[in-house]
Amino acid sequence: MKRSAKIYLLMGVSGSGKTTIGQLLAAQLGIPFFDGDDFHSASNIEKMKAGIPLDDSDRYEWLKNINRIGNEALVADRSVIIACSALKKKYREIIAEHMEGSIFWIFLQGSKELIQKRMATRKEHYMPISLLQSQFDILEIPNESIKIDISLDKQTMVNTILEETNKSTLGVVGLGVMGKSLARNWARNGVKLSLYNRYIKGVEEKVAENAIHNYTELNTALGFVDVKPFVQSLMQPRIIFMMIKAGRETDQFIDEILPHLEAGDILVDGGNSHYEDTKRRIAYLEKQQIHFIGTGVSGGEKGALNGPSIMPSGPFEAYKKIEHLLNTIAAKDKNGKPCAAYIGPDGSGHFVKMIHNGIEYAEMQLIAETYAYLRYVQGLAPNKIADLFHEWNQGTLRSYLLESTVHILQKKEGDAYLIDLILDVAGNKGTGNWATISASELGIPAGMITGALFARYVSTLKESVCNLRQQTVTNSTDQSLSLNTVKAAYTAARIINHQQGFLILKAASLEFKWDLDLSNIARIWTNGCIIRSALMEEMIIAFHQHDELFNDDKIQQEIIALKQDLKSFCIHSLASDLSIPCHAASLDYLNSLHAKHATANIIQAQRDFFGAHTYQKRDDVTGTFYHTEW
Ligand code: NDP
């Protein structure tokens, strides 16, 4: 359905002037006008003439008829004006079905006395004045509407409607790396924008103005440094997408903008906020009748510009109002569906994004470990490793991160490979840390994410803890591994990384009652995001059938077939003094899961020995707890 057409829906009690204003507006805009009253059935008209108020079942078909007019106009990409009382929220929901993002609700607001006076002068209308009270009784004033005072003169009312409907559809806050790229993406998709960036004298000046000037697609956007006019430039209900620093800064901005918002407005946080902060903000803003949506956004700068993966959560009703805006900029999966989907309530979107980043940490570390083995044990030059990774990337190992590493390893500065000039210290912005903490709190063994995170921490510490920089990699005395073994080890470890990551999601879904759709989460991660890969395509199918990856026969067989290679890789790497936290964690995880001779019985006995924590017995199916005086 095309989205450039608009439906102007004038609503209000009978006698508020919907037809008069609607016709004037239609003449001014040169578009057709439909009077909702003309679409009542004969039986409804008879009832009203007889002074009997309509009930909801009387109204249902009538509302569906009005919905049909709107949708037919949108399909034909034709703007229309419709006048209809639409007094209850549920009536408006029926009317607006499939028209999200294309409908302006214009509420003609006035006192009963004024309307009664006007009705008294009307001739030949089937609605008796006596029914007016019943209309006021059922009226639920729409928060999300343009409110027009009917005591104004007609032309002022029309002008106000034109002014309000001409405002920006979306406000973007924060024009850093991500915000600017998202704004450009929306603008390219025809969304009318207002842009805001804070002003700090001498540091952050004219940020929005410069963005508008520098990017042609932003030329029609409006730029602001003050919150109040920024908010006033947006049509109601206002939709404001924040792309700013997570944490205290986000709370500070919410406090700053809140006094300027009105009931029904929607604030969206696209930053990497902690999911518990999102939950708190949803509850806080709900009390002020402001909707809050927390959304994960993945894809970095390029993804934001050309199509990110988007993971929104929060009140579903509010999500439905912004769904079209998210879908329009999202990457598309191989079937053309947007890589954006409602994740669930609370901060579930930010939780899912956090685990995405955790999986990303381990995926990056696995590539780094494979590179280190090929470089330092097998002695391949970076360009040769790039060639090999390029070859792997043509098949089932295809991933955005592997492809990126090919480019990284090919890059030279002068005669040197750039990779050799980069300091061996890795930073992080906290999401891997949160993912590790959350996995631990949920009781899920995410050893690979933790291993990848701690590898980054070690990189910042090693100089200060002890200077072993002189130690060189010892070549393993055994013969080098075949490249196929290295490839198989990497393949196995990646599957285990995905199993652990999705296991955290499954646990969170049960714990927080989010009802996460793991298959759909895999689907929206197949494009736009940093962990998109051929393997992720397999996850869609696997999680469609199972909620646990290792229950998938194909995956299980693959892991069994690859385990020996993973083991060989770990042994060779360790024998060569390489640090391989992620490969080792993946192998250890498999060993722990499948070990015939487990260690947990010793642990439990020790716990009972010093703390009387009790234990259960293998041969007692009742699950009775025992304690021994050791
Ligand atoms: P940048 O540092 O490039 O931009 C941060 C933005 O936040 C700037 O516009 C900055 O304004 C604004 N800001 C900072 N503090 C405040 C404040 N107190 N009040 C109002 N605005 C403020 O970061 P990114 O664009 O990379 O990231 C933005 C958000 O998106 C972060 O939460 C980040 O974690 C998340 N994110 C980043 C991704 C990435 O790949 N970079 C991917 C996905 C999410 P000013 O210019 O004035 O400093």
XYZ file of C-alpha atoms and ligand atoms in Angstrom:
678
model
C 0.000 0.000 0.000
C 1.333 3.423 -0.900
C 1.752 5.774 2.004
C 1.904 9.237 0.463
C -1.907 9.608 0.537
C -3.533 10.816 3.746
C -6.918 10.234 5.347
C -8.217 13.280 7.221
C -10.788 11.974 9.667
C -12.886 14.701 11.242
C -14.601 13.441 14.356
C -16.784 14.799 17.143
C -20.334 14.681 18.409
C -23.215 15.407 16.091
C -23.527 19.124 15.450
C -19.840 19.905 15.985
C -19.459 20.991 12.352
C -17.728 17.948 10.846
C -19.512 18.196 7.494
C -19.106 21.956 7.108
C -15.425 21.978 8.031
C -14.779 18.763 6.092
C -16.258 20.249 2.910
C -14.304 23.496 3.324
C -11.091 21.567 3.893
C -11.801 19.321 0.905
C -12.336 22.363 -1.319
C -9.113 23.949 -0.115
C -7.066 20.762 -0.613
C -8.892 19.738 -3.804
C -9.640 16.234 -2.536
C -12.925 14.277 -2.124
C -15.133 14.519 0.951
C -17.191 11.662 2.399
C -19.849 12.137 5.054
C -19.841 9.122 7.357
C -23.565 9.588 8.032
C -24.221 8.572 4.415
C -22.932 5.078 5.153
C -25.451 4.116 7.845
C -27.791 1.252 7.038
C -31.508 2.018 6.603
C -32.240 0.288 9.909
C -29.749 2.517 11.746
C -31.358 5.629 10.275
C -34.821 4.386 11.311
C -33.603 3.801 14.843
C -32.091 7.278 15.111
C -35.229 8.896 13.705
C -37.210 7.073 16.331
C -34.927 8.552 18.995
C -33.344 5.200 19.860
C -29.588 5.403 20.427
C -27.471 3.034 18.302
C -25.656 0.250 20.080
C -22.203 -1.141 19.231
C -23.504 -3.946 17.017
C -25.523 -1.375 14.996
C -22.349 0.608 14.511
C -19.997 -2.232 13.565
C -20.909 -2.538 9.851
C -21.078 1.234 9.542
C -17.547 1.622 10.927
C -16.296 -1.135 8.615
C -17.809 0.765 5.662
C -15.881 3.885 6.654
C -12.707 1.833 7.051
C -13.256 0.496 3.536
C -13.508 4.033 2.072
C -10.202 4.978 3.699
C -8.358 1.857 2.640
C -9.632 2.041 -0.934
C -8.373 5.627 -1.109
C -4.955 4.598 0.216
C -4.660 1.745 -2.266
C -5.394 4.262 -5.024
C -2.902 6.679 -3.384
C -5.682 9.247 -3.065
C -6.117 11.547 -0.062
C -9.673 11.926 1.200
C -11.576 13.643 3.970
C -14.108 11.689 5.992
C -16.474 13.085 8.603
C -17.577 10.588 11.233
C -18.514 10.894 14.919
C -16.123 7.999 15.972
C -16.783 8.758 19.605
C -15.308 5.665 21.219
C -11.745 4.473 21.080
C -12.798 1.054 19.818
C -14.765 2.677 16.963
C -11.652 4.570 15.957
C -9.650 1.355 16.047
C -12.061 -0.277 13.569
C -11.964 2.759 11.298
C -8.158 3.017 11.370
C -7.406 -0.647 10.666
C -4.573 -0.979 8.096
C -4.248 2.799 7.879
C -1.494 3.248 10.492
C 0.667 6.221 9.688
C -1.704 7.559 7.038
C -4.594 8.855 9.125
C -5.008 12.266 10.799
C -7.598 12.280 13.572
C -9.061 15.767 13.797
C -11.288 16.233 16.830
C -13.790 19.087 16.664
C -14.134 20.054 20.277
C -16.835 22.250 21.830
C -19.269 22.597 24.726
C -22.678 20.912 24.769
C -24.390 24.310 25.055
C -22.741 25.661 21.913
C -23.510 22.513 19.922
C -27.138 22.457 21.133
C -27.529 26.030 19.959
C -26.156 25.166 16.529
C -28.283 22.043 16.212
C -31.398 24.032 16.913
C -30.775 26.028 13.723
C -30.271 22.893 11.557
C -33.050 21.654 9.329
C -33.703 18.227 7.847
C -31.321 16.192 9.957
C -32.364 12.828 11.349
C -30.511 13.311 14.630
C -32.780 14.848 17.278
C -31.194 17.219 19.815
C -32.369 14.871 22.559
C -29.730 12.333 21.450
C -26.851 14.781 21.943
C -26.451 13.891 25.626
C -26.042 10.194 24.703
C -23.205 11.196 22.387
C -21.435 13.161 25.108
C -21.977 10.198 27.444
C -20.058 7.788 25.248
C -17.440 10.236 23.958
C -13.898 9.157 24.774
C -11.734 12.141 23.928
C -8.914 10.934 21.672
C -5.477 11.699 23.095
C -3.869 11.198 19.759
C -5.659 13.807 17.717
C -5.439 17.326 16.425
C -7.912 19.199 18.611
C -9.803 22.049 16.985
C -11.851 24.544 19.000
C -15.235 24.851 17.260
C -15.909 28.296 18.698
C -13.325 29.641 16.212
C -14.459 30.903 12.832
C -14.545 28.320 10.043
C -11.550 29.564 8.070
C -9.373 29.724 11.201
C -10.373 26.125 11.947
C -9.438 25.016 8.445
C -6.146 26.928 8.586
C -5.290 25.350 11.923
C -5.978 21.870 10.515
C -3.759 22.591 7.507
C -0.999 23.936 9.725
C -1.129 20.966 12.101
C -1.253 18.297 9.386
C 1.675 19.930 7.647
C 3.949 19.392 10.649
C 6.774 16.852 10.787
C 5.825 13.202 11.163
C 8.857 12.241 13.232
C 11.337 13.935 15.525
C 14.884 12.579 15.837
C 16.914 13.475 18.911
C 20.704 13.085 18.826
C 22.540 13.499 15.542
C 25.619 11.478 16.383
C 26.855 8.603 14.229
C 23.613 6.616 14.473
C 20.982 9.360 14.764
C 22.205 11.175 11.655
C 22.250 7.985 9.571
C 18.783 6.926 10.738
C 17.456 10.410 9.960
C 18.894 10.216 6.428
C 17.315 6.798 5.985
C 13.882 8.114 7.049
C 14.222 11.188 4.862
C 15.067 9.035 1.830
C 11.882 7.125 2.546
C 9.818 10.298 2.409
C 9.293 10.827 6.159
C 9.018 14.475 7.110
C 11.493 15.126 9.927
C 12.329 17.526 12.719
C 15.881 17.128 14.016
C 17.167 18.084 17.442
C 20.669 18.042 18.869
C 21.682 19.704 22.120
C 23.634 22.956 22.010
C 26.863 23.337 23.946
C 28.617 26.603 23.290
C 31.898 26.124 21.493
C 31.466 22.331 21.386
C 28.130 21.313 19.895
C 26.815 24.156 17.802
C 24.520 24.026 14.760
C 24.634 20.210 14.688
C 21.144 19.818 13.175
C 21.636 22.808 10.892
C 24.906 21.374 9.562
C 23.388 17.932 8.983
C 20.537 19.514 7.006
C 23.055 21.501 5.002
C 25.479 18.614 4.371
C 23.038 15.919 3.259
C 20.701 16.680 0.377
C 18.088 14.190 1.564
C 17.775 16.175 4.814
C 17.146 19.476 3.027
C 13.428 19.433 3.807
C 13.972 18.593 7.499
C 13.648 21.214 10.215
C 16.543 21.702 12.649
C 16.334 22.688 16.332
C 18.523 23.373 19.346
C 15.601 24.070 21.710
C 13.296 21.329 22.864
C 10.065 23.345 22.970
C 9.904 24.472 19.306
C 11.182 21.040 18.282
C 8.200 19.395 19.990
C 5.808 22.000 18.619
C 7.017 21.278 15.079
C 5.670 17.711 15.280
C 2.184 16.574 14.439
C 0.125 14.864 17.116
C 0.474 12.323 18.508
C 4.140 13.224 18.491
C 6.606 10.486 17.738
C 10.114 11.227 18.957
C 13.013 8.851 18.327
C 15.962 9.317 20.685
C 19.392 8.133 19.578
C 21.537 9.426 22.385
C 23.945 8.170 24.987
C 22.359 5.493 27.151
C 22.107 5.787 30.944
C 21.857 9.017 32.919
C 21.910 11.144 29.741
C 18.746 9.433 28.486
C 16.946 10.060 31.805
C 18.081 13.682 31.765
C 16.730 14.188 28.273
C 13.407 12.548 29.156
C 13.056 14.962 32.086
C 13.852 17.861 29.783
C 11.326 16.983 27.092
C 8.533 15.677 29.331
C 6.968 19.075 30.239
C 6.472 19.753 26.511
C 4.720 16.466 25.725
C 1.003 15.704 25.885
C -1.030 12.605 26.617
C -0.703 10.064 23.819
C 2.716 11.217 22.582
C 5.268 8.457 21.944
C 8.934 8.535 22.967
C 11.176 5.891 21.408
C 14.627 5.089 22.788
C 16.867 3.561 20.115
C 20.070 3.766 22.165
C 21.711 0.810 23.862
C 19.802 1.223 27.107
C 19.730 -1.420 29.806
C 16.477 -3.377 29.634
C 15.649 -2.680 33.276
C 16.001 1.069 32.674
C 13.564 0.698 29.768
C 11.057 -1.133 31.967
C 11.342 1.608 34.595
C 10.904 4.358 32.000
C 7.837 2.692 30.475
C 6.173 2.586 33.903
C 7.222 6.136 34.796
C 5.970 7.647 31.553
C 2.781 5.604 31.515
C 1.745 7.499 34.659
C 2.029 10.721 32.632
C 0.063 9.108 29.751
C 3.173 9.159 27.544
C 3.984 5.961 25.662
C 7.574 4.753 25.813
C 9.085 2.225 23.428
C 12.594 0.853 23.904
C 14.136 -0.491 20.762
C 17.347 -2.251 19.930
C 18.930 -1.035 16.708
C 21.782 -2.968 15.131
C 23.880 -2.437 12.064
C 26.268 0.335 13.014
C 26.496 3.488 10.928
C 26.047 1.762 7.553
C 23.145 -0.329 8.793
C 21.408 2.749 10.190
C 21.804 4.460 6.839
C 20.883 1.596 4.531
C 18.689 -0.632 6.685
C 19.245 -1.715 10.296
C 17.750 -4.593 12.223
C 15.244 -3.189 14.716
C 14.014 -4.785 17.961
C 11.223 -2.713 19.580
C 9.370 -3.485 22.816
C 6.917 -1.833 25.183
C 3.195 -1.099 25.013
C 1.887 -2.892 21.900
C -0.732 -0.239 21.157
C 1.991 2.424 20.917
C 4.213 0.115 18.871
C 1.441 -0.248 16.286
C 1.525 3.525 15.824
C 5.235 3.555 14.970
C 5.482 0.162 13.259
C 5.303 1.661 9.750
C 8.130 4.090 10.555
C 10.402 1.276 11.758
C 9.503 -1.066 8.912
C 10.162 1.584 6.307
C 13.850 1.991 7.240
C 14.617 -1.583 8.335
C 16.740 -3.977 6.292
C 14.703 -6.601 4.449
C 15.090 -10.362 4.859
C 15.461 -12.694 1.883
C 11.671 -12.747 1.441
C 11.445 -8.961 1.463
C 9.996 -8.734 4.991
C 11.370 -5.986 7.251
C 14.090 -7.034 9.708
C 12.055 -5.327 12.409
C 9.487 -6.983 14.640
C 7.708 -6.337 17.901
C 9.711 -8.265 20.481
C 7.421 -8.120 23.522
C 6.561 -6.057 26.604
C 8.849 -4.130 28.983
C 12.480 -3.843 28.011
C 12.500 -7.119 26.054
C 13.696 -5.334 22.886
C 16.734 -3.949 24.651
C 17.341 -7.334 26.298
C 17.328 -9.035 22.889
C 19.689 -6.370 21.533
C 21.980 -6.906 24.525
C 22.173 -10.650 23.792
C 22.704 -9.852 20.104
C 25.762 -7.879 21.193
C 26.895 -10.726 23.454
C 26.748 -13.167 20.526
C 28.594 -10.531 18.492
C 31.409 -10.353 21.093
C 31.981 -14.115 20.852
C 31.695 -14.142 17.044
C 34.398 -11.470 16.847
C 36.636 -13.275 19.309
C 36.318 -16.586 17.409
C 37.500 -14.880 14.229
C 40.365 -13.256 16.151
C 41.437 -16.612 17.607
C 41.291 -18.289 14.190
C 43.337 -15.443 12.721
C 45.919 -15.740 15.503
C 46.339 -19.475 14.864
C 46.701 -19.021 11.112
C 49.081 -16.093 11.508
C 51.297 -17.179 14.353
C 51.220 -20.962 14.219
C 50.785 -21.538 10.504
C 52.694 -18.417 9.517
C 50.192 -17.115 6.953
C 50.416 -13.437 6.019
C 47.305 -11.257 6.581
C 46.480 -11.146 2.860
C 46.623 -14.966 2.695
C 44.313 -15.225 5.692
C 42.028 -12.704 3.988
C 41.950 -14.972 0.919
C 41.077 -17.965 3.059
C 38.356 -16.080 4.970
C 37.005 -14.837 1.651
C 36.756 -18.431 0.430
C 34.991 -19.515 3.642
C 32.656 -16.567 3.293
C 31.335 -17.898 -0.022
C 29.734 -20.906 1.677
C 27.920 -21.832 4.877
C 30.330 -19.743 6.981
C 29.160 -16.531 5.307
C 28.795 -13.732 7.812
C 29.075 -9.972 7.907
C 31.822 -10.150 10.531
C 33.932 -12.600 8.506
C 33.488 -10.458 5.400
C 34.515 -7.338 7.369
C 37.638 -9.133 8.583
C 38.612 -9.916 4.960
C 38.652 -6.166 4.267
C 40.498 -5.434 7.505
C 43.252 -7.951 6.711
C 43.731 -6.591 3.203
C 44.172 -3.001 4.334
C 47.673 -1.583 4.145
C 49.229 1.640 5.360
C 52.379 2.170 3.349
C 54.127 -1.214 3.219
C 52.647 -2.391 6.480
C 49.372 -4.195 7.102
C 47.229 -1.784 9.083
C 46.277 -4.593 11.463
C 49.923 -4.764 12.588
C 49.905 -1.062 13.429
C 46.819 -1.230 15.644
C 47.429 -1.389 19.402
C 46.565 -4.759 20.899
C 43.957 -3.364 23.309
C 40.186 -3.839 22.824
C 37.527 -1.498 24.179
C 33.884 -2.119 24.967
C 30.760 -0.098 25.700
C 29.194 -2.353 28.277
C 26.617 -4.492 26.518
C 28.861 -7.608 26.698
C 29.204 -6.988 30.414
C 25.415 -6.682 30.818
C 24.879 -9.836 28.737
C 27.286 -11.749 30.976
C 25.600 -10.490 34.134
C 22.117 -11.291 32.809
C 23.115 -14.794 31.715
C 24.580 -15.380 35.138
C 21.475 -14.035 36.899
C 19.305 -16.334 34.793
C 21.560 -19.305 35.538
C 22.611 -19.802 31.915
C 26.202 -20.839 31.127
C 27.257 -18.240 28.581
C 30.939 -19.140 28.764
C 31.661 -17.953 25.233
C 30.272 -14.438 25.731
C 32.052 -14.222 29.073
C 35.280 -15.521 27.475
C 35.090 -12.906 24.725
C 34.367 -10.113 27.212
C 37.186 -11.134 29.544
C 39.583 -11.417 26.584
C 38.937 -7.711 25.973
C 39.541 -6.965 29.650
C 42.799 -8.964 29.631
C 43.971 -6.962 26.630
C 43.761 -3.793 28.722
C 45.496 -5.372 31.713
C 48.353 -7.448 30.468
C 50.947 -4.702 30.484
C 50.160 -3.660 34.025
C 49.776 -7.156 35.507
C 53.069 -8.591 34.251
C 55.231 -7.859 31.310
C 55.409 -11.080 29.360
C 55.455 -9.314 26.016
C 58.786 -10.818 25.158
C 57.292 -14.282 25.167
C 56.783 -15.468 21.606
C 54.381 -18.035 20.339
C 55.915 -21.496 20.488
C 55.213 -23.515 17.415
C 53.513 -26.757 18.324
C 55.822 -29.717 17.998
C 53.050 -31.646 16.244
C 52.350 -31.215 12.591
C 50.229 -28.196 11.761
C 46.498 -28.678 11.472
C 44.893 -28.773 8.063
C 42.972 -25.666 7.077
C 39.852 -27.819 6.968
C 40.296 -28.640 10.642
C 40.647 -24.959 11.506
C 37.516 -24.242 9.489
C 35.586 -27.060 11.149
C 36.608 -25.883 14.631
C 35.422 -22.356 13.850
C 32.161 -23.759 12.444
C 31.487 -25.814 15.567
C 32.316 -22.982 17.982
C 29.969 -20.620 16.130
C 27.057 -23.031 16.461
C 27.730 -23.389 20.186
C 27.899 -19.601 20.543
C 24.457 -19.287 18.970
C 23.102 -22.102 21.148
C 24.278 -20.294 24.292
C 22.983 -16.900 23.167
C 19.526 -18.182 22.281
C 19.419 -20.182 25.516
C 19.696 -16.895 27.434
C 16.763 -15.542 25.415
C 14.705 -18.646 26.129
C 15.438 -18.375 29.863
C 14.594 -14.653 29.933
C 11.369 -15.281 28.052
C 10.265 -17.811 30.685
C 11.491 -15.781 33.651
C 9.955 -12.467 32.575
C 6.925 -13.959 30.727
C 7.867 -12.227 27.471
C 6.819 -15.034 25.151
C 9.748 -14.354 22.826
C 9.523 -15.769 19.307
C 13.077 -17.103 18.872
C 12.563 -18.007 15.215
C 11.380 -14.492 14.389
C 14.260 -12.976 16.351
C 16.634 -15.087 14.220
C 14.788 -13.838 11.128
C 15.228 -10.146 11.962
C 18.922 -10.895 12.562
C 19.442 -12.257 9.041
C 19.994 -8.813 7.583
C 20.937 -5.320 8.688
C 22.608 -6.378 11.913
C 26.226 -7.133 12.768
C 25.659 -10.864 13.394
C 23.827 -11.552 10.130
C 25.061 -14.769 8.597
C 24.152 -17.910 6.698
C 24.022 -19.694 10.057
C 21.348 -17.260 11.258
C 19.161 -18.373 8.331
C 19.446 -21.918 9.705
C 18.406 -20.647 13.145
C 15.034 -19.502 11.742
C 14.190 -23.066 10.771
C 15.715 -24.685 13.847
C 13.837 -22.413 16.273
C 10.662 -22.815 14.294
C 10.683 -26.468 15.298
C 12.458 -26.402 18.688
C 13.084 -23.897 21.440
C 16.500 -25.442 22.062
C 19.098 -25.586 19.298
C 20.752 -28.844 20.316
C 17.383 -30.612 19.980
C 17.590 -30.028 16.241
C 18.802 -33.289 14.667
C 20.755 -31.598 11.893
C 22.599 -29.310 14.330
C 23.265 -32.204 16.696
C 24.774 -34.318 13.915
C 26.885 -31.393 12.784
C 28.294 -30.809 16.277
C 29.087 -34.508 16.702
C 30.870 -34.536 13.346
C 32.864 -31.369 14.089
C 33.841 -31.985 17.691
C 37.116 -33.787 16.970
C 38.327 -30.860 14.860
C 37.384 -28.391 17.579
C 39.359 -30.495 20.043
C 42.407 -30.645 17.738
C 42.293 -26.888 17.225
C 42.172 -26.241 20.968
C 44.997 -28.674 21.723
C 47.235 -27.235 19.006
C 46.513 -23.645 19.956
C 47.174 -24.220 23.644
C 50.326 -26.174 22.843
C 51.383 -23.138 20.823
C 50.808 -20.761 23.767
C 47.833 -19.080 22.122
C 44.962 -17.654 24.118
C 41.708 -19.134 22.787
C 39.053 -18.352 25.433
C 36.085 -18.747 23.097
C 37.092 -21.912 21.266
C 38.156 -23.438 24.584
C 34.890 -22.405 26.266
C 32.892 -23.982 23.453
C 34.791 -27.275 23.694
C 34.582 -27.288 27.466
C 30.840 -26.656 27.275
C 30.395 -29.675 25.004
C 32.518 -31.810 27.310
C 30.517 -30.697 30.349
C 27.209 -31.378 28.631
C 28.159 -34.831 27.414
C 30.598 -35.974 30.081
C 30.025 -39.477 31.378
C 32.079 -38.645 34.450
C 30.590 -35.466 35.748
C 31.954 -33.181 38.446
C 28.757 -31.742 39.877
C 28.351 -34.642 42.340
C 31.666 -33.723 43.961
C 30.592 -30.086 44.169
C 27.257 -31.010 45.724
C 28.930 -33.311 48.254
C 31.354 -30.523 49.205
C 28.434 -28.124 49.649
C 26.697 -30.596 51.901
C 29.941 -31.230 53.819
C 30.572 -27.654 54.853
C 27.140 -26.086 54.576
C 24.542 -28.851 54.963
C 23.146 -27.845 51.567
C 21.861 -31.424 50.964
C 21.986 -33.477 47.759
C 19.746 -35.736 45.691
C 20.529 -39.368 44.774
C 20.769 -40.838 41.277
C 18.543 -43.816 42.115
C 15.819 -41.838 43.930
C 13.254 -40.637 41.381
C 11.177 -38.899 44.079
C 13.743 -36.083 44.162
C 14.192 -36.375 47.962
C 16.997 -34.265 49.443
C 19.560 -36.026 51.684
C 22.041 -34.734 54.202
C 25.008 -36.714 55.533
C 27.012 -36.141 58.697
C 30.311 -36.514 56.825
P 27.515 9.298 19.268
O 28.483 9.493 20.368
O 27.976 9.453 17.867
O 26.269 10.254 19.478
C 25.680 10.395 20.727
C 24.568 11.384 20.616
O 23.990 11.544 21.912
C 25.030 12.743 20.177
O 24.083 13.327 19.338
C 25.120 13.484 21.505
O 25.004 14.864 21.385
C 23.924 12.938 22.199
N 23.971 13.181 23.633
C 24.926 12.802 24.495
N 24.606 13.211 25.721
C 23.418 13.864 25.625
C 22.581 14.528 26.539
N 22.889 14.593 27.844
N 21.441 15.099 26.089
C 21.126 15.030 24.768
N 21.895 14.426 23.859
C 23.020 13.856 24.283
O 26.879 7.856 19.519
P 26.122 6.864 18.535
O 25.341 7.619 17.523
O 27.073 5.826 18.099
O 25.140 6.160 19.565
C 23.909 6.717 19.996
C 23.167 5.635 20.768
O 22.983 4.516 19.902
C 23.943 5.099 21.969
O 23.043 4.750 22.978
C 24.610 3.850 21.413
O 24.916 2.930 22.414
C 23.544 3.342 20.482
N 23.987 2.498 19.378
C 25.158 2.717 18.704
C 25.544 1.885 17.673
C 26.799 2.114 16.904
O 27.181 1.236 16.117
N 27.470 3.251 17.066
C 24.692 0.761 17.253
C 23.447 0.679 17.966
C 23.130 1.495 18.996
P 26.331 15.769 21.165
O 26.659 15.616 19.709
O 25.861 17.100 21.518
O 27.384 15.225 22.059
